[in-house]
Amino acid sequence: MTDPSRQPPSNQPWRWALIGLAVVVLAGAFAYVAGWLTPQRLSSRRLVDTLQEGGGVHPGFRRNHAKGVCVVGYFESNGEAASYSTASVFAAGSRTPVVGRFALPGGNPYAPDSSVPIRSFALRFALPHGEQWRTGMNSMPVFPVATPQAFYDQLVATLPDPATGKPDPKKAGAFFASHPETGAFLAWVKTAKPSASYVTETYEALNAFYFVDGTGKRHAVRWKVTPVATDDAGTGPQAGDPDYLAKDLQQRLAQGPLRWHLRVTLAEPGDPTNDATKQWPADRHTIDAGTLVIESEQPQDSGPCRDVNYDPTIVPEGIAISDDPLLPARSAAYAVSYLRRTSEEAHLPGAARATTPSEHP
Amino acid sequence: MNAKHATYPGAFHPLARLLHWLMALLILTMLFVGVGMVSTVSEKHQWLLALHKPLGVTIFVLALIRLAVRWRHPPPPLPADMPLLMQWVAHASHWVLYALMLSLPLVGWAMLSAGGYPISLGGSWHLPPLLSFDGETYAWLRVTHRWLAYLLFVTVLGHMGAALYHGLIRRDDVLPSMTFPRRETVVVEPVIVTPTASEPPSSEPPRV
């Protein structure tokens, strides 16, 4: 199939240059979008690298909220939230299976339970037809910062000083001074004490979301779970026992299931949905949407929560994420942490070597 | 030579050309969406992620349709004066492209299944899991998805470079066969006036 009219092959350099340019421009655009040309840009990898710098690399463990325990139960809806959200989890009388996880913030899976006054509670609701609702809540009323960049700056400012092993008070002080939005959190944390139990805490979603009702109308909401158990007496922290929370949970569950109410607060016009450092006024209408019942617990290294990424942007139809900038950053960073720890479990080439927790002190 | 060749000698079937350029756009978009969404911590992360999954399904389905079109209307042969090694690379790279168009969406689907994620295509429309929930399988598939995507991007770059080489340096019929076939290539075929692809012509039409 030769074409007699064809021009002889040209070796004009500009033709080669044009081809090279096209390839280089496309490859360059790809590298730019991937973030390879701009290492100073805040990326999900950089956030998790910085978390690791603070908490150390503990193969197989989450890069934050590394110490925790798996729990299993269900959510029983009373139908109160059904007029605000079409999510099947809120239909009256529906019962949705839940796999949850209690944890401590921080990257050290062996941190003593008394080392931080914050506990966290993550839940994965398994709805019919493959839908899921995942949420990660903390036992504090506000988040220290409002944006991913400020969160990153806070991480860097509070990294342990190699000389002392503790954050440099000057750097940390300078960060908080230049970030007045941290004021509400700092005021709270000053009086907060490490609780003796996971089960007596209220856990707040902190980020705002939308409930979407049957007419398609969106309602800005924040949710939290409030405990039925309020006796902090329980077993009480044993002196010198760094793992009293898991034992307390085990003992309480041996006596029967544990319950929380899922409370959903509805925003009024003007309440911020994009700022987790600000509480909404206390008089906002709050619905009790139903009861979360926890029936059993399992260690996290063998329990059903181990390989769950509690990405708070995974929501069912009837719930939508808000414009809170922390939400996409949490989603992106959790995915990086999830891939790193599952790669370590699977002994992928290049992954940090996983060891069993018992090999650590 | 397959008789169906004769319907559009020297050029791809118009439907094949349409699918090629549509998929070129979708695949490039997909590659940039994918590599961008795993890096960014901005609000772009969410809508890129929401776009990635339905786009993957679309590319998978279009790739199947394209293979069917290719089977029905085989592509024009490469110029006979192309070196054999170059011909071999051209054929191999096309099968690599097809293999990646089909395997990347499947690996993505399997990977999300193994990670225990809901596989949402928008609204309450969900794909069923392909595999059972297992974190270690997730890690292998997630890393495979990444490297297959890089391989696809490099193959696309090579494909584009080769197409421009045909168009600018060799100046043969290869690039026009996927863009605007040269008039003289087409008009000599009387069959082109009534392109009834399902009816094979009674005899082999004259060669150019």
XYZ file of C-alpha atoms in Angstrom:
569
model
C 0.000 0.000 0.000
C 2.425 2.640 -1.152
C 1.276 6.100 -1.959
C 3.205 7.627 -4.827
C 2.037 11.127 -3.907
C 3.609 10.872 -0.427
C 6.278 13.371 0.478
C 9.678 11.891 1.208
C 10.265 11.536 4.968
C 11.293 14.846 6.384
C 14.075 15.234 8.894
C 13.441 18.848 9.539
C 14.464 19.377 13.153
C 11.420 21.482 13.989
C 9.144 18.544 13.256
C 11.032 16.424 15.767
C 11.005 19.322 18.207
C 7.248 19.599 17.870
C 6.797 15.905 18.691
C 9.153 16.184 21.647
C 7.374 19.296 22.873
C 3.959 17.609 22.751
C 5.225 14.655 24.781
C 7.072 16.821 27.301
C 4.136 19.205 27.805
C 1.702 16.358 28.452
C 4.119 14.536 30.760
C 4.856 17.790 32.572
C 1.171 18.543 33.101
C 0.705 15.053 34.544
C 3.650 15.486 36.908
C 2.325 18.873 37.968
C -1.171 17.563 38.726
C 0.404 14.671 40.637
C 2.250 17.209 42.781
C 5.686 15.886 41.787
C 6.916 19.284 40.643
C 5.688 21.133 43.718
C 6.892 19.242 46.800
C 6.173 22.334 48.913
C 2.443 22.105 48.128
C 0.357 20.594 50.922
C -0.598 17.101 49.784
C -2.148 14.083 51.450
C 1.274 12.391 51.469
C 2.899 15.375 53.123
C 0.238 15.515 55.858
C 0.727 11.839 56.671
C 4.535 12.123 56.487
C 4.321 14.865 59.105
C 2.014 12.784 61.300
C 4.604 10.005 61.077
C 7.364 12.415 61.988
C 5.513 13.184 65.202
C 4.263 9.746 66.141
C 6.933 7.526 64.580
C 6.316 4.752 62.061
C 4.469 1.821 63.606
C 3.959 -0.633 60.752
C 0.406 -1.833 60.316
C -1.059 0.870 62.555
C -3.052 3.949 61.669
C -0.917 7.073 61.290
C -3.163 8.922 63.726
C -5.486 7.566 66.416
C -3.175 4.556 66.341
C -4.206 3.037 69.679
C -7.720 1.695 69.732
C -10.157 -1.161 70.044
C -12.837 -2.571 67.730
C -16.500 -2.731 68.750
C -19.557 -4.228 67.090
C -23.229 -3.425 67.480
C -26.101 -1.751 65.709
C -28.042 1.476 65.399
C -31.769 1.474 66.037
C -33.594 4.413 64.513
C -36.665 5.927 66.149
C -37.660 7.727 62.951
C -37.182 11.242 64.365
C -34.530 12.166 61.743
C -36.432 10.631 58.824
C -38.191 13.902 57.971
C -34.783 15.575 57.529
C -32.865 12.813 55.754
C -33.921 10.101 53.341
C -31.032 7.864 54.477
C -32.448 4.428 55.251
C -30.483 4.371 58.500
C -33.035 6.892 59.874
C -36.233 5.108 58.822
C -38.445 4.421 61.838
C -37.660 1.079 63.424
C -34.744 0.291 61.118
C -31.775 -1.497 62.580
C -28.378 -0.941 60.918
C -25.281 -3.036 61.758
C -22.307 -1.037 62.999
C -18.570 -1.743 63.214
C -16.903 0.875 65.385
C -13.602 1.789 66.928
C -12.650 3.635 70.097
C -9.220 5.234 69.983
C -6.765 7.762 71.355
C -5.508 10.595 69.154
C -1.828 10.445 68.219
C 0.374 8.169 66.176
C 1.747 6.033 69.019
C -0.176 2.747 69.394
C 1.369 2.196 72.845
C 0.592 5.622 74.329
C -0.706 5.446 77.916
C -4.463 6.045 78.071
C -3.900 8.915 80.491
C -1.534 10.733 78.093
C -4.304 12.648 76.282
C -7.670 13.963 77.487
C -9.320 13.127 74.145
C -10.906 9.854 73.028
C -12.383 9.162 69.626
C -15.196 6.992 68.350
C -15.475 5.970 64.711
C -18.491 4.199 63.242
C -19.248 2.399 60.008
C -22.954 1.818 59.397
C -23.674 -0.879 56.788
C -26.885 0.177 55.026
C -28.828 -2.001 52.570
C -27.841 -2.112 48.874
C -24.134 -1.538 49.460
C -24.509 1.936 50.968
C -22.397 2.953 53.951
C -22.126 5.758 56.420
C -18.772 6.330 58.080
C -18.080 8.909 60.740
C -15.141 9.703 62.999
C -16.018 11.588 66.177
C -13.958 13.054 69.004
C -14.679 13.750 72.667
C -14.176 17.479 72.333
C -16.563 20.309 71.501
C -14.485 21.979 68.759
C -11.525 21.209 66.499
C -8.406 23.349 67.123
C -8.134 24.616 63.533
C -10.406 25.209 60.569
C -8.272 24.411 57.513
C -5.902 21.661 56.327
C -3.051 24.181 56.052
C -3.518 25.299 59.665
C -3.701 21.656 60.756
C -0.426 20.992 58.959
C 1.169 24.102 60.471
C 0.024 22.977 63.913
C 1.545 19.526 63.362
C 4.861 21.064 62.321
C 4.847 23.578 65.199
C 4.209 20.845 67.770
C 6.656 18.229 66.418
C 8.907 16.844 69.133
C 12.214 18.672 69.361
C 14.965 16.099 68.695
C 16.918 17.467 71.676
C 14.184 17.218 74.296
C 11.734 14.755 72.757
C 9.001 17.316 73.466
C 7.464 20.054 71.370
C 9.371 23.302 71.452
C 7.164 25.600 73.577
C 8.388 28.631 71.642
C 7.319 27.219 68.279
C 4.021 25.891 69.619
C 3.337 29.208 71.366
C 4.027 31.142 68.200
C 1.636 28.917 66.260
C -1.232 29.304 68.724
C -0.614 33.050 69.029
C -0.900 33.461 65.282
C -4.006 31.260 65.124
C -6.663 32.844 67.337
C -9.241 30.327 66.064
C -7.536 27.756 68.339
C -8.776 29.717 71.383
C -11.963 27.722 71.970
C -10.086 24.429 71.823
C -7.290 25.686 74.104
C -9.830 26.907 76.668
C -11.533 23.502 76.642
C -8.350 21.412 76.764
C -7.052 23.372 79.781
C -9.777 21.860 81.968
C -10.186 18.526 80.154
C -9.104 15.382 81.995
C -8.450 11.931 80.562
C -11.611 9.949 81.206
C -11.500 6.582 82.984
C -13.763 5.045 80.367
C -14.546 5.203 76.678
C -18.227 4.651 77.376
C -19.000 7.723 79.480
C -17.866 10.177 76.813
C -19.827 12.296 74.365
C -18.343 12.092 70.874
C -18.837 14.959 68.413
C -18.583 14.803 64.626
C -17.233 18.411 64.714
C -17.511 18.856 60.922
C -20.852 19.976 59.519
C -22.837 17.907 57.020
C -26.142 18.199 55.221
C -29.173 16.028 55.693
C -31.218 15.854 52.489
C -34.958 15.305 52.882
C -37.516 13.754 50.541
C -38.112 17.057 48.744
C -34.389 17.498 48.102
C -34.056 20.256 50.712
C -30.714 20.360 52.503
C -30.461 20.866 56.263
C -27.054 21.761 57.734
C -26.380 19.471 60.685
C -23.775 18.309 63.153
C -24.158 15.060 65.031
C -22.821 13.530 68.188
C -23.399 10.460 70.325
C -24.170 10.989 74.004
C -23.665 8.136 76.469
C -26.398 6.508 78.501
C -23.728 5.394 80.982
C -22.565 8.352 83.023
C -20.941 6.705 86.040
C -17.273 7.423 85.761
C -16.781 5.163 88.781
C -16.707 1.993 86.693
C -13.455 0.261 87.346
C -11.396 3.416 87.451
C -7.897 3.730 86.089
C -5.492 1.350 87.759
C -2.367 3.092 88.892
C 0.407 2.377 86.442
C -1.852 0.596 83.950
C -1.448 2.324 80.585
C -4.273 0.339 78.977
C -7.150 0.814 81.402
C -9.632 1.967 78.756
C -9.740 -1.368 76.913
C -10.104 -3.259 80.195
C -12.889 -0.979 81.382
C -14.701 -1.512 78.089
C -14.310 -5.274 78.325
C -15.659 -5.353 81.885
C -18.643 -3.148 81.108
C -19.550 -5.174 78.012
C -19.393 -8.373 80.061
C -22.342 -6.958 81.996
C -24.389 -6.086 78.922
C -24.602 -3.865 75.844
C -23.633 -0.184 76.013
C -25.803 2.595 74.605
C -25.488 6.075 73.150
C -28.103 8.424 71.733
C -27.386 9.788 68.270
C -28.203 13.473 68.526
C -28.429 15.635 65.433
C -28.246 19.420 65.779
C -29.873 21.521 63.052
C -28.184 24.776 62.060
C -29.982 28.076 61.794
C -29.269 30.286 58.800
C -25.873 31.917 59.327
C -24.387 29.126 61.466
C -20.994 28.280 59.937
C -20.740 24.947 58.141
C -17.113 25.453 57.098
C -15.504 26.105 60.461
C -14.994 23.249 62.926
C -13.468 25.642 65.468
C -16.846 27.256 66.107
C -19.657 25.683 68.081
C -23.207 26.461 67.073
C -25.290 28.229 69.739
C -26.540 25.868 72.452
C -30.222 26.612 71.788
C -30.211 25.016 68.324
C -32.854 22.385 67.733
C -31.479 18.909 68.425
C -33.132 15.631 67.448
C -32.579 12.306 69.158
C -32.392 10.093 66.056
C -32.104 6.747 67.797
C -29.894 4.505 69.870
C -26.451 3.179 69.118
C -25.990 -0.164 70.855
C -22.502 -1.661 71.268
C -22.551 -5.365 72.075
C -18.982 -6.645 71.845
C -15.362 -5.619 71.534
C -12.267 -7.128 69.937
C -8.597 -6.136 69.847
C -7.845 -3.934 66.852
C -5.149 -6.187 65.414
C -7.662 -8.983 64.786
C -11.013 -7.195 65.004
C -13.334 -6.165 62.183
C -12.363 -2.470 62.419
C -8.711 -3.116 61.628
C -8.955 -2.679 57.868
C -11.726 -0.087 57.878
C -10.781 3.409 56.754
C -13.156 5.625 58.749
C -13.278 8.260 56.017
C -15.947 10.739 57.153
C -16.849 11.681 53.580
C -18.368 8.240 52.955
C -22.046 8.987 53.423
C -25.243 7.406 52.100
C -27.880 9.017 49.903
C -29.719 11.435 52.228
C -26.506 12.760 53.805
C -24.020 15.048 52.039
C -20.755 16.608 53.078
C -20.617 20.339 53.731
C -18.123 22.941 52.555
C -15.939 22.264 55.615
C -12.394 22.204 54.136
C -11.244 19.688 56.734
C -13.473 16.962 55.275
C -11.713 16.437 51.918
C -8.338 16.688 53.660
C -9.369 14.001 56.155
C -10.562 11.816 53.283
C -7.320 12.244 51.308
C -5.017 11.758 54.295
C -6.929 8.751 55.682
C -6.590 7.073 52.276
C -2.805 7.515 52.379
C -2.648 6.151 55.937
C -4.890 3.239 54.920
C -2.711 2.282 51.955
C 0.470 2.522 54.013
C -0.778 0.331 56.839
C -2.448 -2.275 54.626
C 0.730 -2.384 52.475
C 2.668 -3.094 55.660
C 0.220 -5.850 56.634
C 0.593 -7.355 53.157
C 4.430 -7.032 53.201
C 4.406 -5.149 49.921
C 7.846 -4.344 48.538
C 8.972 -1.026 49.951
C 6.467 -0.996 52.817
C 7.762 -0.641 56.370
C 8.131 -4.088 57.920
C 5.174 -5.087 60.058
C 5.808 -6.618 63.431
C 3.290 -7.941 65.900
C 2.355 -5.611 68.748
C 3.737 -8.090 71.276
C 7.226 -7.478 69.915
C 7.050 -3.932 71.217
C 7.551 -2.946 74.838
C -7.443 -9.412 3.716
C -10.819 -9.373 5.363
C -13.564 -8.304 2.995
C -14.819 -5.711 5.465
C -11.581 -3.857 5.042
C -12.726 -2.791 1.697
C -15.566 -0.672 2.969
C -13.180 1.953 4.357
C -9.832 1.244 2.836
C -6.924 3.089 4.292
C -8.962 4.607 7.085
C -10.688 3.611 10.282
C -14.447 3.256 10.229
C -16.055 6.587 11.220
C -17.508 4.965 14.336
C -14.028 3.707 15.285
C -12.654 7.220 14.772
C -15.408 8.733 16.904
C -14.778 6.190 19.670
C -11.025 6.749 19.459
C -11.205 10.506 19.972
C -13.945 10.319 22.587
C -11.963 7.759 24.557
C -8.736 9.707 24.102
C -10.440 12.613 25.834
C -11.965 10.434 28.558
C -8.775 8.471 29.256
C -6.583 11.565 29.469
C -9.174 13.162 31.761
C -9.268 9.996 33.835
C -5.476 9.833 34.209
C -5.292 13.452 35.351
C -8.316 13.056 37.652
C -6.756 9.967 39.211
C -3.294 11.347 39.822
C -4.722 14.665 41.037
C -7.319 13.313 43.427
C -4.881 11.187 45.414
C -2.596 14.154 45.945
C -4.841 17.102 46.687
C -6.286 17.858 50.119
C -8.588 20.554 48.747
C -12.321 20.281 48.025
C -11.281 19.065 44.562
C -10.545 15.702 46.164
C -14.240 14.984 46.634
C -15.566 15.839 43.203
C -12.605 14.258 41.427
C -13.264 11.061 43.386
C -16.965 11.243 42.509
C -16.045 11.674 38.833
C -13.404 8.942 38.754
C -15.689 5.967 39.339
C -18.482 6.622 36.801
C -15.819 7.692 34.291
C -14.059 4.360 34.805
C -17.268 2.457 34.143
C -17.840 4.547 30.986
C -14.340 3.849 29.666
C -14.722 0.115 30.359
C -18.025 -0.068 28.466
C -16.727 2.064 25.578
C -13.614 -0.140 25.319
C -15.835 -3.213 24.917
C -17.899 -1.438 22.239
C -14.700 -0.372 20.534
C -13.370 -3.917 20.435
C -16.639 -5.022 18.851
C -16.384 -2.237 16.263
C -12.780 -3.210 15.601
C -13.790 -6.827 15.079
C -16.555 -5.812 12.716
C -14.485 -3.179 10.879
C -10.835 -4.196 11.092
C -8.380 -1.320 11.033
C -6.460 -0.489 7.855
C -3.098 -2.207 7.532
C 0.055 -0.339 8.435
C 2.103 1.010 5.510
C 4.005 -1.884 3.969
C 7.235 0.080 3.973
C 7.273 0.422 7.757
C 10.138 -1.528 9.326
C 8.973 -4.826 10.802
C 10.105 -3.942 14.313
C 8.160 -0.693 14.131
C 5.090 -2.602 12.963
C 5.479 -5.040 15.817
C 5.755 -2.216 18.392
C 2.714 -0.521 16.855
C 0.596 -3.661 17.148
C 1.845 -4.573 20.615
C 1.260 -1.074 21.988
C -2.315 -1.131 20.736
C -3.046 -4.378 22.524
C -1.401 -2.971 25.662
C -3.749 0.018 25.391
C -6.808 -2.206 25.061
C -5.662 -4.424 27.923
C -5.209 -1.379 30.180
C -8.523 0.236 29.171
C -10.245 -2.943 30.345
C -8.082 -3.950 33.303
C -7.738 -0.583 35.054
C -11.477 -0.203 35.753
C -11.684 -3.847 36.848
C -8.694 -3.516 39.184
C -10.223 -0.303 40.560
C -13.536 -2.022 41.186
C -11.835 -5.038 42.794
C -9.613 -2.762 44.878
C -12.539 -0.803 46.329
C -14.303 -4.117 47.027
C -11.309 -5.483 48.925
C -11.047 -2.205 50.864
C -14.639 -2.627 52.033
C -15.627 0.654 50.406
C -19.060 1.324 48.973
C -18.635 1.522 45.185
C -20.794 4.527 44.506
C -21.423 5.675 40.945
C -23.451 8.679 42.052
C -26.575 8.925 44.148
C -27.627 5.615 45.603
C -26.378 3.686 42.570
C -23.789 1.172 43.793
C -21.839 -1.624 42.150
C -21.747 -4.928 44.040
C -18.350 -5.925 45.457
C -16.175 -8.079 43.183
C -14.095 -9.455 46.058
C -14.566 -9.933 49.769
C -13.265 -7.392 52.283
C -9.530 -7.906 52.881
C -7.044 -5.142 53.642
C -3.983 -6.970 52.311
C -5.675 -7.691 48.974
C -6.651 -4.018 48.899
C -3.015 -2.941 49.258
C -1.863 -5.157 46.372
C -4.662 -4.009 44.100
C -4.289 -0.350 45.021
C -0.584 -0.415 44.155
C -1.335 -2.390 40.967
C -3.939 0.225 40.004
C -1.336 2.964 40.393
C 1.363 1.241 38.297
C -1.068 0.182 35.584
C -2.212 3.793 35.400
C 1.387 5.004 35.033
C 1.920 2.364 32.337
C -1.216 3.561 30.563
C -0.022 7.152 30.706
C 3.403 6.228 29.301
C 1.774 4.122 26.557
C -0.540 7.025 25.691
C 2.489 9.330 25.474
C 4.222 6.851 23.168
C 1.048 6.469 21.117
C 0.758 10.219 20.707
C 4.447 10.567 19.850
C 4.182 7.770 17.284
C 1.074 9.313 15.718
C 2.900 12.620 15.343
C 5.915 10.793 13.927
C 3.656 9.270 11.275
C 2.039 12.629 10.609
C 5.091 14.893 10.664
C 8.103 12.782 9.815
C 6.920 9.815 7.737
C 3.888 11.721 6.485
C 2.174 8.469 5.596
C -1.512 7.496 5.761
C -1.472 6.428 9.398
C -2.470 9.703 11.058
C -5.111 10.618 8.429
C -6.592 7.138 8.829
C -7.696 8.167 12.334
C -8.421 11.818 11.564
C -9.491 13.003 8.112
C -8.718 10.312 5.543
C -7.212 11.741 2.368
C -9.775 12.216 -0.295
C -7.951 10.194 -2.914
C -7.776 7.253 -0.515
C -11.499 7.184 -0.092
C -13.184 8.366 -3.264
C -11.756 5.590 -5.411
C -13.948 3.222 -3.424
C -17.425 3.084 -4.887
C -18.577 1.198 -1.801
C -18.095 4.301 0.336
C -21.160 5.941 -1.218
C -23.429 3.369 0.385
C -21.637 2.317 3.516
C -23.631 -0.762 4.424
C -21.191 -2.367 6.769
C -23.335 -5.393 7.430
C -23.312 -6.379 3.746
C -19.930 -7.573 2.626
C -19.198 -6.480 -0.897
C -19.565 -9.206 -3.513
C -15.950 -9.065 -4.536
C -12.686 -7.601 -3.381
C -12.643 -3.994 -4.602
C -9.644 -2.744 -6.481
C -6.630 -1.794 -4.427
C -5.234 1.686 -4.480
